[in-house]
Amino acid sequence: MVLRLKCSSCGHRFTVVAGVTSWLCPKCGGLPEADYGPEWRPEGRGLARYSASLPITPKISLGEGSTPLIFRRFYGVNTYFKLEYLNPSGSFKDRGTALAMTHVIEAGASGVVEDTSGNTGISVATYSATYGIKAVIVVPRTAPEGKKGLLRALGAEVVEAPSRGDAALLAPRIAEEVKGLHVGHTVNPLYIEGAKTLAYEAYEQGFRGDEVIVPVGSGGLALGVFKGFRELVKWGLLDSLPHLHVAEDASLTRVDAPVKIGWGRDEEGGGADALLVPEPPRIKEVADVTALTRGSSVAVSLKELREALRELYSMGFIVEPTSAAPLAALKLLIDEGIIDRGSNVLIPLTGSGLKVIATVSKMLGISRR
Ligand SMILES: [Zn+2]
């Protein structure tokens, strides 16, 4: 089954197969969306449960998806934490990667190339190992040694580029050379398709909410969660869309939504490292869905992030610092009167703290000198 794509700008239909190095529309350079007719027929477990509403069915499962939804009262708000850090490689990215790697196999590629310094690379390397195909991960030279070591342990070839920007330019060139596929998670629509299953699961686990808060790195999670809830409304399973709020790092605000909270303050940022993606291609789409659901864009300072991280650990959630951004955003939204006490709020806890425990210790101020 070949993945069919449609350009979201000009409507041109196209496919991406082995040796093709760009996910963008060959006619106008627009961003692709998956071209199919989703239906609601849940059956089974994991991502395969939603095969009827996905453009592609995962061939091999590592147990991605079906993550727990944990209820806690937080500042008078009914908070539902979706434990995405319990996915196989420790992040929500596994939902998208499980689909993207199936496409790689069906497109006839012998290997994959991806540029990232974070969770996506580890996710891609994990699934490449499962499928027995070669993975080349292009990282900035400054990527933490621990992450490079984990990539190599998974059998990936690690290529170092001078910067994150250089890595992005280098990856498609390597893909062309090795006749592999560039995973391209910042544009690849399968990462949006994978992320939407998070919304389906939250619905099936009983979440009936008014508010959702997600961190925005490249934007795939926000767009996926929005798409999932929009389909649930379309199918008549929910009456209305929740407000989608996005959490950003105070040092790099990018989502130009009509309602902005915490922007322009003289506060130190930089703690939510996975959110420091300078110009993600889909950031305009994220601003559009935030506006459409009457949500907001919330900038979180290092101090607020640290405080939220401490609270998550006090509740027993072993997450990476970036995962604390939505909880920090929730506090600001309560203070501003945008989220009322008594509201139901969904917060995905996106990545595991076990991969970056040294950073976590430092941020919580408990590392030994
Ligand atoms: Zn086009």
XYZ file of C-alpha atoms and ligand atoms in Angstrom, residues 7 10 25 28 30, ligand 1:
6
model
C -0.673 19.153 -1.253
C -2.589 23.434 -4.485
C 4.690 19.195 -3.188
C 4.370 24.262 -5.642
C 3.475 23.147 -0.361
Zn 1.206 22.036 -4.297
